[in-house]
């Protein structure tokens, strides 16, 4: 019964928190309406979330977010340098294949999003069996090193969080 | 007073990165490389304005505002997905499958090229 009413308890909590922050004042009114939304939205969208992603260790999630935020700041400076000071002819932009060890769709989605937000890389496609990610690099003199960075910096952490 | 300097600095940084992102759109040579400019530079550009806004409302007006956090959250959800869609359309319509590196496992194809004959463009 409870499982039926709240198919995704975490999603319910997140939606309630998001609603309260959108309203921008912490009142009972906002919390109650947030809870109503947090109950209805997971029920309506349950078909798109067949499984509950299991999240391990909140500390690791915070660590991951901080690492990504730091990398985004570095990414911005690096990409700005490339745009401003590198001639187009000198840019070694290329596609690389990142073989994935992650299996859950949620983890792969987070990894793809992270890749897009960080230094000079955009995730462009996924193989049909979900075993590799196609990544475009703006400037990659060392493609093997880029793949290694992605795997050791992000995929390893996500594996600890999701699997 | 110091707060004013911090807010001003954040706004200037944000403006700089916004400008570089827009300049990158003009300068970079093709569709795929042009994708890099807005997804990076504009993110910190918008991020800087949002942090400045939070600092202003917390320090000067004395209220804690969560709207900026929400905008950041939605931006971080939307930006990679938009980039992914644009990249995929570009790949499917303008890049031949043989010009891409192969997926790591034998016998599978990139999802964006499914339904297309692999020998043609």
mmCIF file of C-alpha atoms in Angstrom:
data_model
loop_
_atom_site.group_PDB
_atom_site.id
_atom_site.type_symbol
_atom_site.label_atom_id
_atom_site.label_comp_id
_atom_site.label_asym_id
_atom_site.label_seq_id
_atom_site.Cartn_x
_atom_site.Cartn_y
_atom_site.Cartn_z
ATOM 1 C CA UNK A 1 0.000 0.000 0.000
ATOM 2 C CA UNK A 2 2.662 2.462 1.075
ATOM 3 C CA UNK A 3 4.870 1.225 -1.737
ATOM 4 C CA UNK A 4 2.003 1.832 -4.189
ATOM 5 C CA UNK A 5 1.327 5.343 -2.915
ATOM 6 C CA UNK A 6 4.991 6.357 -2.880
ATOM 7 C CA UNK A 7 6.757 4.439 -5.653
ATOM 8 C CA UNK A 8 9.815 6.678 -5.275
ATOM 9 C CA UNK A 9 10.124 8.097 -1.737
ATOM 10 C CA UNK A 10 13.362 9.913 -2.570
ATOM 11 C CA UNK A 11 11.742 11.593 -5.584
ATOM 12 C CA UNK A 12 8.840 12.659 -3.355
ATOM 13 C CA UNK A 13 11.257 14.295 -0.913
ATOM 14 C CA UNK A 14 13.235 15.992 -3.691
ATOM 15 C CA UNK A 15 10.069 17.342 -5.362
ATOM 16 C CA UNK A 16 8.786 18.686 -2.043
ATOM 17 C CA UNK A 17 12.124 20.402 -1.348
ATOM 18 C CA UNK A 18 12.211 21.851 -4.879
ATOM 19 C CA UNK A 19 8.665 23.199 -4.502
ATOM 20 C CA UNK A 20 9.459 24.851 -1.162
ATOM 21 C CA UNK A 21 12.572 26.443 -2.686
ATOM 22 C CA UNK A 22 10.577 27.648 -5.697
ATOM 23 C CA UNK A 23 8.029 29.276 -3.409
ATOM 24 C CA UNK A 24 11.053 30.660 -1.534
ATOM 25 C CA UNK A 25 9.357 30.817 1.894
ATOM 26 C CA UNK A 26 9.221 27.981 4.402
ATOM 27 C CA UNK A 27 5.556 27.837 5.417
ATOM 28 C CA UNK A 28 3.282 24.908 6.243
ATOM 29 C CA UNK A 29 1.250 25.901 3.207
ATOM 30 C CA UNK A 30 4.203 25.432 0.866
ATOM 31 C CA UNK A 31 5.273 22.145 2.477
ATOM 32 C CA UNK A 32 1.784 20.639 2.230
ATOM 33 C CA UNK A 33 1.337 21.625 -1.401
ATOM 34 C CA UNK A 34 4.866 20.385 -2.113
ATOM 35 C CA UNK A 35 3.971 17.024 -0.570
ATOM 36 C CA UNK A 36 0.833 16.844 -2.712
ATOM 37 C CA UNK A 37 2.911 17.466 -5.838
ATOM 38 C CA UNK A 38 5.546 15.061 -4.552
ATOM 39 C CA UNK A 39 2.895 12.361 -4.305
ATOM 40 C CA UNK A 40 1.132 12.996 -7.605
ATOM 41 C CA UNK A 41 4.147 13.462 -9.883
ATOM 42 C CA UNK A 42 5.878 10.139 -8.999
ATOM 43 C CA UNK A 43 2.536 8.320 -9.344
ATOM 44 C CA UNK A 44 1.900 9.780 -12.796
ATOM 45 C CA UNK A 45 5.464 9.256 -14.021
ATOM 46 C CA UNK A 46 6.006 5.838 -12.389
ATOM 47 C CA UNK A 47 5.862 4.148 -15.798
ATOM 48 C CA UNK A 48 9.067 5.932 -16.819
ATOM 49 C CA UNK A 49 10.907 4.839 -13.666
ATOM 50 C CA UNK A 50 10.552 1.060 -13.574
ATOM 51 C CA UNK A 51 13.376 0.604 -11.039
ATOM 52 C CA UNK A 52 14.468 2.599 -8.054
ATOM 53 C CA UNK A 53 18.057 3.672 -8.453
ATOM 54 C CA UNK A 54 19.958 2.645 -5.339
ATOM 55 C CA UNK A 55 22.120 5.420 -3.960
ATOM 56 C CA UNK A 56 25.003 4.516 -1.690
ATOM 57 C CA UNK A 57 26.848 6.832 0.676
ATOM 58 C CA UNK A 58 25.687 10.489 0.657
ATOM 59 C CA UNK A 59 29.258 11.557 1.468
ATOM 60 C CA UNK A 60 30.393 10.230 -1.900
ATOM 61 C CA UNK A 61 27.602 12.160 -3.647
ATOM 62 C CA UNK A 62 28.709 15.421 -2.010
ATOM 63 C CA UNK A 63 32.327 14.642 -2.919
ATOM 64 C CA UNK A 64 31.280 13.967 -6.522
ATOM 65 C CA UNK A 65 29.330 17.247 -6.769
ATOM 66 C CA UNK A 66 32.307 19.221 -5.409
ATOM 67 C CA UNK A 67 34.736 17.518 -7.800
ATOM 68 C CA UNK A 68 32.426 18.272 -10.750
ATOM 69 C CA UNK A 69 31.890 21.919 -9.710
ATOM 70 C CA UNK A 70 35.655 22.416 -9.419
ATOM 71 C CA UNK A 71 36.174 20.781 -12.816
ATOM 72 C CA UNK A 72 33.513 23.029 -14.365
ATOM 73 C CA UNK A 73 35.379 26.130 -13.157
ATOM 74 C CA UNK A 74 38.649 24.761 -14.567
ATOM 75 C CA UNK A 75 36.807 23.777 -17.763
ATOM 76 C CA UNK A 76 35.538 27.282 -18.292
ATOM 77 C CA UNK A 77 38.994 28.826 -18.025
ATOM 78 C CA UNK A 78 40.562 26.190 -20.294
ATOM 79 C CA UNK A 79 37.856 26.464 -22.946
ATOM 80 C CA UNK A 80 37.992 30.269 -22.773
ATOM 81 C CA UNK A 81 41.761 30.093 -23.398
ATOM 82 C CA UNK A 82 41.249 27.736 -26.341
ATOM 83 C CA UNK A 83 38.570 29.980 -27.845
ATOM 84 C CA UNK A 84 40.508 33.209 -27.394
ATOM 85 C CA UNK A 85 44.120 32.252 -28.057
ATOM 86 C CA UNK A 86 44.179 29.161 -30.246
ATOM 87 C CA UNK A 87 43.852 29.354 -34.005
ATOM 88 C CA UNK A 88 41.143 27.085 -35.403
ATOM 89 C CA UNK A 89 43.729 25.251 -37.488
ATOM 90 C CA UNK A 90 45.632 24.248 -34.337
ATOM 91 C CA UNK A 91 42.602 22.755 -32.594
ATOM 92 C CA UNK A 92 42.870 18.971 -32.456
ATOM 93 C CA UNK A 93 39.185 18.206 -32.036
ATOM 94 C CA UNK A 94 38.281 14.548 -32.281
ATOM 95 C CA UNK A 95 35.774 11.850 -31.322
ATOM 96 C CA UNK A 96 36.750 9.259 -28.732
ATOM 97 C CA UNK A 97 34.980 6.117 -27.514
ATOM 98 C CA UNK A 98 34.639 5.735 -23.755
ATOM 99 C CA UNK A 99 33.976 2.076 -22.824
ATOM 100 C CA UNK A 100 31.501 2.006 -19.939
ATOM 101 C CA UNK A 101 31.634 -0.164 -16.840
ATOM 102 C CA UNK A 102 28.479 1.481 -15.476
ATOM 103 C CA UNK A 103 25.300 -0.477 -16.181
ATOM 104 C CA UNK A 104 22.393 1.423 -14.610
ATOM 105 C CA UNK A 105 20.731 3.988 -16.916
ATOM 106 C CA UNK A 106 20.705 6.626 -14.145
ATOM 107 C CA UNK A 107 24.469 6.336 -13.616
ATOM 108 C CA UNK A 108 25.182 6.530 -17.362
ATOM 109 C CA UNK A 109 22.928 9.600 -17.638
ATOM 110 C CA UNK A 110 24.804 11.354 -14.835
ATOM 111 C CA UNK A 111 28.154 10.434 -16.409
ATOM 112 C CA UNK A 112 27.082 11.732 -19.847
ATOM 113 C CA UNK A 113 25.829 14.974 -18.290
ATOM 114 C CA UNK A 114 29.048 15.394 -16.322
ATOM 115 C CA UNK A 115 31.171 14.869 -19.425
ATOM 116 C CA UNK A 116 29.225 17.554 -21.261
ATOM 117 C CA UNK A 117 29.662 20.054 -18.425
ATOM 118 C CA UNK A 118 33.445 19.597 -17.993
ATOM 119 C CA UNK A 119 36.713 20.460 -19.789
ATOM 120 C CA UNK A 120 36.356 20.544 -23.558
ATOM 121 C CA UNK A 121 34.236 17.391 -23.863
ATOM 122 C CA UNK A 122 30.645 16.830 -25.029
ATOM 123 C CA UNK A 123 28.952 13.432 -24.927
ATOM 124 C CA UNK A 124 27.432 12.911 -28.340
ATOM 125 C CA UNK A 125 25.989 9.402 -28.541
ATOM 126 C CA UNK A 126 25.543 6.077 -26.775
ATOM 127 C CA UNK A 127 26.025 2.670 -28.372
ATOM 128 C CA UNK A 128 22.828 0.662 -28.803
ATOM 129 C CA UNK A 129 23.762 -1.849 -26.081
ATOM 130 C CA UNK A 130 24.808 0.899 -23.674
ATOM 131 C CA UNK A 131 28.383 -0.350 -23.482
ATOM 132 C CA UNK A 132 30.166 2.763 -24.730
ATOM 133 C CA UNK A 133 29.783 6.501 -24.940
ATOM 134 C CA UNK A 134 30.794 8.638 -27.918
ATOM 135 C CA UNK A 135 32.522 11.802 -26.706
ATOM 136 C CA UNK A 136 33.623 14.793 -28.757
ATOM 137 C CA UNK A 137 36.740 16.612 -27.506
ATOM 138 C CA UNK A 138 37.354 20.238 -28.425
ATOM 139 C CA UNK A 139 41.115 19.913 -28.068
ATOM 140 C CA UNK A 140 42.577 16.496 -27.307
ATOM 141 C CA UNK A 141 46.244 16.072 -28.210
ATOM 142 C CA UNK A 142 46.146 12.867 -26.120
ATOM 143 C CA UNK A 143 42.784 11.063 -26.658
ATOM 144 C CA UNK A 144 43.807 7.980 -24.615
ATOM 145 C CA UNK A 145 44.646 10.209 -21.655
ATOM 146 C CA UNK A 146 41.275 11.983 -21.959
ATOM 147 C CA UNK A 147 39.407 8.660 -21.830
ATOM 148 C CA UNK A 148 41.505 7.602 -18.839
ATOM 149 C CA UNK A 149 40.728 10.881 -17.025
ATOM 150 C CA UNK A 150 36.985 10.454 -17.563
ATOM 151 C CA UNK A 151 37.052 6.862 -16.327
ATOM 152 C CA UNK A 152 39.232 7.450 -13.272
ATOM 153 C CA UNK A 153 37.765 10.786 -12.234
ATOM 154 C CA UNK A 154 34.028 10.357 -12.806
ATOM 155 C CA UNK A 155 33.128 6.790 -13.676
ATOM 156 C CA UNK A 156 34.969 5.312 -10.677
ATOM 157 C CA UNK A 157 33.140 7.657 -8.287
ATOM 158 C CA UNK A 158 29.759 7.035 -9.930
ATOM 159 C CA UNK A 159 30.325 3.289 -9.683
ATOM 160 C CA UNK A 160 30.790 3.690 -5.942
ATOM 161 C CA UNK A 161 27.621 5.806 -5.692
ATOM 162 C CA UNK A 162 25.238 3.824 -7.897
ATOM 163 C CA UNK A 163 26.455 0.214 -7.963
ATOM 164 C CA UNK B 1 31.486 47.769 0.973
ATOM 165 C CA UNK B 2 33.552 44.600 0.516
ATOM 166 C CA UNK B 3 30.307 42.902 -0.431
ATOM 167 C CA UNK B 4 29.848 45.384 -3.269
ATOM 168 C CA UNK B 5 33.284 44.504 -4.623
ATOM 169 C CA UNK B 6 32.555 40.776 -4.410
ATOM 170 C CA UNK B 7 29.226 41.176 -6.221
ATOM 171 C CA UNK B 8 30.774 43.437 -8.853
ATOM 172 C CA UNK B 9 33.649 41.004 -9.398
ATOM 173 C CA UNK B 10 31.242 38.076 -9.805
ATOM 174 C CA UNK B 11 29.170 40.044 -12.324
ATOM 175 C CA UNK B 12 32.257 41.010 -14.324
ATOM 176 C CA UNK B 13 33.520 37.400 -14.368
ATOM 177 C CA UNK B 14 30.068 36.232 -15.452
ATOM 178 C CA UNK B 15 29.929 38.843 -18.196
ATOM 179 C CA UNK B 16 33.397 37.878 -19.416
ATOM 180 C CA UNK B 17 32.547 34.198 -19.729
ATOM 181 C CA UNK B 18 29.210 34.970 -21.355
ATOM 182 C CA UNK B 19 31.032 37.074 -23.928
ATOM 183 C CA UNK B 20 33.669 34.400 -24.567
ATOM 184 C CA UNK B 21 30.913 31.800 -25.014
ATOM 185 C CA UNK B 22 29.137 33.928 -27.589
ATOM 186 C CA UNK B 23 32.426 34.738 -29.327
ATOM 187 C CA UNK B 24 33.201 31.004 -29.455
ATOM 188 C CA UNK B 25 29.916 30.417 -31.272
ATOM 189 C CA UNK B 26 31.075 32.796 -33.995
ATOM 190 C CA UNK B 27 34.703 31.759 -34.141
ATOM 191 C CA UNK B 28 34.828 27.960 -33.903
ATOM 192 C CA UNK B 29 34.905 26.182 -37.262
ATOM 193 C CA UNK B 30 32.104 23.577 -37.234
ATOM 194 C CA UNK B 31 28.910 22.481 -35.533
ATOM 195 C CA UNK B 32 30.493 19.983 -33.118
ATOM 196 C CA UNK B 33 33.209 22.343 -31.858
ATOM 197 C CA UNK B 34 30.691 25.179 -31.628
ATOM 198 C CA UNK B 35 28.739 23.057 -29.154
ATOM 199 C CA UNK B 36 31.591 23.424 -26.652
ATOM 200 C CA UNK B 37 31.394 27.190 -26.348
ATOM 201 C CA UNK B 38 27.854 27.677 -24.986
ATOM 202 C CA UNK B 39 27.760 24.542 -22.796
ATOM 203 C CA UNK B 40 30.863 25.665 -20.909
ATOM 204 C CA UNK B 41 31.387 29.382 -20.934
ATOM 205 C CA UNK B 42 27.727 30.276 -20.691
ATOM 206 C CA UNK B 43 27.268 27.937 -17.720
ATOM 207 C CA UNK B 44 29.816 29.811 -15.617
ATOM 208 C CA UNK B 45 28.497 33.055 -17.094
ATOM 209 C CA UNK B 46 25.001 32.372 -15.817
ATOM 210 C CA UNK B 47 26.423 30.770 -12.652
ATOM 211 C CA UNK B 48 28.342 33.937 -11.792
ATOM 212 C CA UNK B 49 25.231 36.108 -12.089
ATOM 213 C CA UNK B 50 23.283 33.675 -9.911
ATOM 214 C CA UNK B 51 25.947 33.574 -7.180
ATOM 215 C CA UNK B 52 26.137 37.383 -7.295
ATOM 216 C CA UNK B 53 22.363 37.512 -6.885
ATOM 217 C CA UNK B 54 22.453 35.136 -3.906
ATOM 218 C CA UNK B 55 25.253 37.112 -2.256
ATOM 219 C CA UNK B 56 23.324 40.349 -2.830
ATOM 220 C CA UNK B 57 20.064 39.090 -1.363
ATOM 221 C CA UNK B 58 21.817 37.444 1.585
ATOM 222 C CA UNK B 59 24.239 40.261 2.384
ATOM 223 C CA UNK B 60 22.381 43.432 1.386
ATOM 224 C CA UNK B 61 18.685 42.591 1.570
ATOM 225 C CA UNK B 62 19.192 40.071 4.387
ATOM 226 C CA UNK B 63 16.977 37.311 2.971
ATOM 227 C CA UNK B 64 18.001 33.834 1.956
ATOM 228 C CA UNK B 65 16.932 33.195 -1.634
ATOM 229 C CA UNK B 66 16.720 29.696 -3.091
ATOM 230 C CA UNK B 67 15.581 30.648 -6.581
ATOM 231 C CA UNK B 68 19.160 30.884 -7.794
ATOM 232 C CA UNK B 69 19.897 27.341 -6.598
ATOM 233 C CA UNK B 70 16.843 26.142 -8.481
ATOM 234 C CA UNK B 71 17.873 27.940 -11.668
ATOM 235 C CA UNK B 72 21.318 26.335 -11.352
ATOM 236 C CA UNK B 73 19.746 22.909 -10.855
ATOM 237 C CA UNK B 74 17.440 23.231 -13.876
ATOM 238 C CA UNK B 75 20.285 24.632 -15.978
ATOM 239 C CA UNK B 76 22.498 21.681 -15.078
ATOM 240 C CA UNK B 77 19.712 19.298 -16.040
ATOM 241 C CA UNK B 78 18.810 21.060 -19.276
ATOM 242 C CA UNK B 79 22.199 22.089 -20.726
ATOM 243 C CA UNK B 80 23.733 18.591 -21.214
ATOM 244 C CA UNK B 81 20.489 17.194 -22.628
ATOM 245 C CA UNK B 82 20.162 20.028 -25.156
ATOM 246 C CA UNK B 83 23.801 19.564 -26.168
ATOM 247 C CA UNK B 84 23.217 15.817 -26.519
ATOM 248 C CA UNK B 85 20.200 16.355 -28.809
ATOM 249 C CA UNK B 86 22.042 18.848 -31.009
ATOM 250 C CA UNK B 87 25.088 16.567 -31.219
ATOM 251 C CA UNK B 88 22.968 13.597 -32.161
ATOM 252 C CA UNK B 89 21.064 15.387 -34.918
ATOM 253 C CA UNK B 90 24.375 16.687 -36.262
ATOM 254 C CA UNK B 91 25.912 13.192 -36.219
ATOM 255 C CA UNK B 92 22.936 11.507 -37.829
ATOM 256 C CA UNK B 93 22.502 14.007 -40.632
ATOM 257 C CA UNK B 94 26.016 15.202 -41.387
ATOM 258 C CA UNK B 95 28.585 12.689 -40.137
ATOM 259 C CA UNK B 96 29.064 9.291 -41.773
ATOM 260 C CA UNK B 97 29.177 6.362 -39.374
ATOM 261 C CA UNK B 98 32.548 5.227 -40.751
ATOM 262 C CA UNK B 99 34.094 8.556 -39.704
ATOM 263 C CA UNK B 100 33.334 7.836 -36.048
ATOM 264 C CA UNK B 101 35.415 5.568 -33.809
ATOM 265 C CA UNK B 102 33.786 2.171 -33.210
ATOM 266 C CA UNK B 103 31.931 1.367 -29.990
ATOM 267 C CA UNK B 104 34.047 -0.569 -27.507
ATOM 268 C CA UNK B 105 32.159 -3.813 -28.057
ATOM 269 C CA UNK B 106 32.135 -5.563 -31.431
ATOM 270 C CA UNK B 107 28.908 -5.770 -33.395
ATOM 271 C CA UNK B 108 27.039 -2.820 -31.880
ATOM 272 C CA UNK B 109 26.377 0.568 -33.455
ATOM 273 C CA UNK B 110 25.952 4.094 -32.183
ATOM 274 C CA UNK B 111 22.292 4.554 -31.317
ATOM 275 C CA UNK B 112 22.050 7.809 -33.301
ATOM 276 C CA UNK B 113 22.818 5.961 -36.547
ATOM 277 C CA UNK B 114 20.403 3.082 -36.007
ATOM 278 C CA UNK B 115 17.965 2.610 -38.846
ATOM 279 C CA UNK B 116 20.416 4.077 -41.318
ATOM 280 C CA UNK B 117 22.295 1.933 -43.787
ATOM 281 C CA UNK B 118 25.827 1.747 -42.373
ATOM 282 C CA UNK B 119 27.462 1.797 -45.811
ATOM 283 C CA UNK B 120 25.812 5.039 -46.994
ATOM 284 C CA UNK B 121 26.098 8.505 -45.530
#
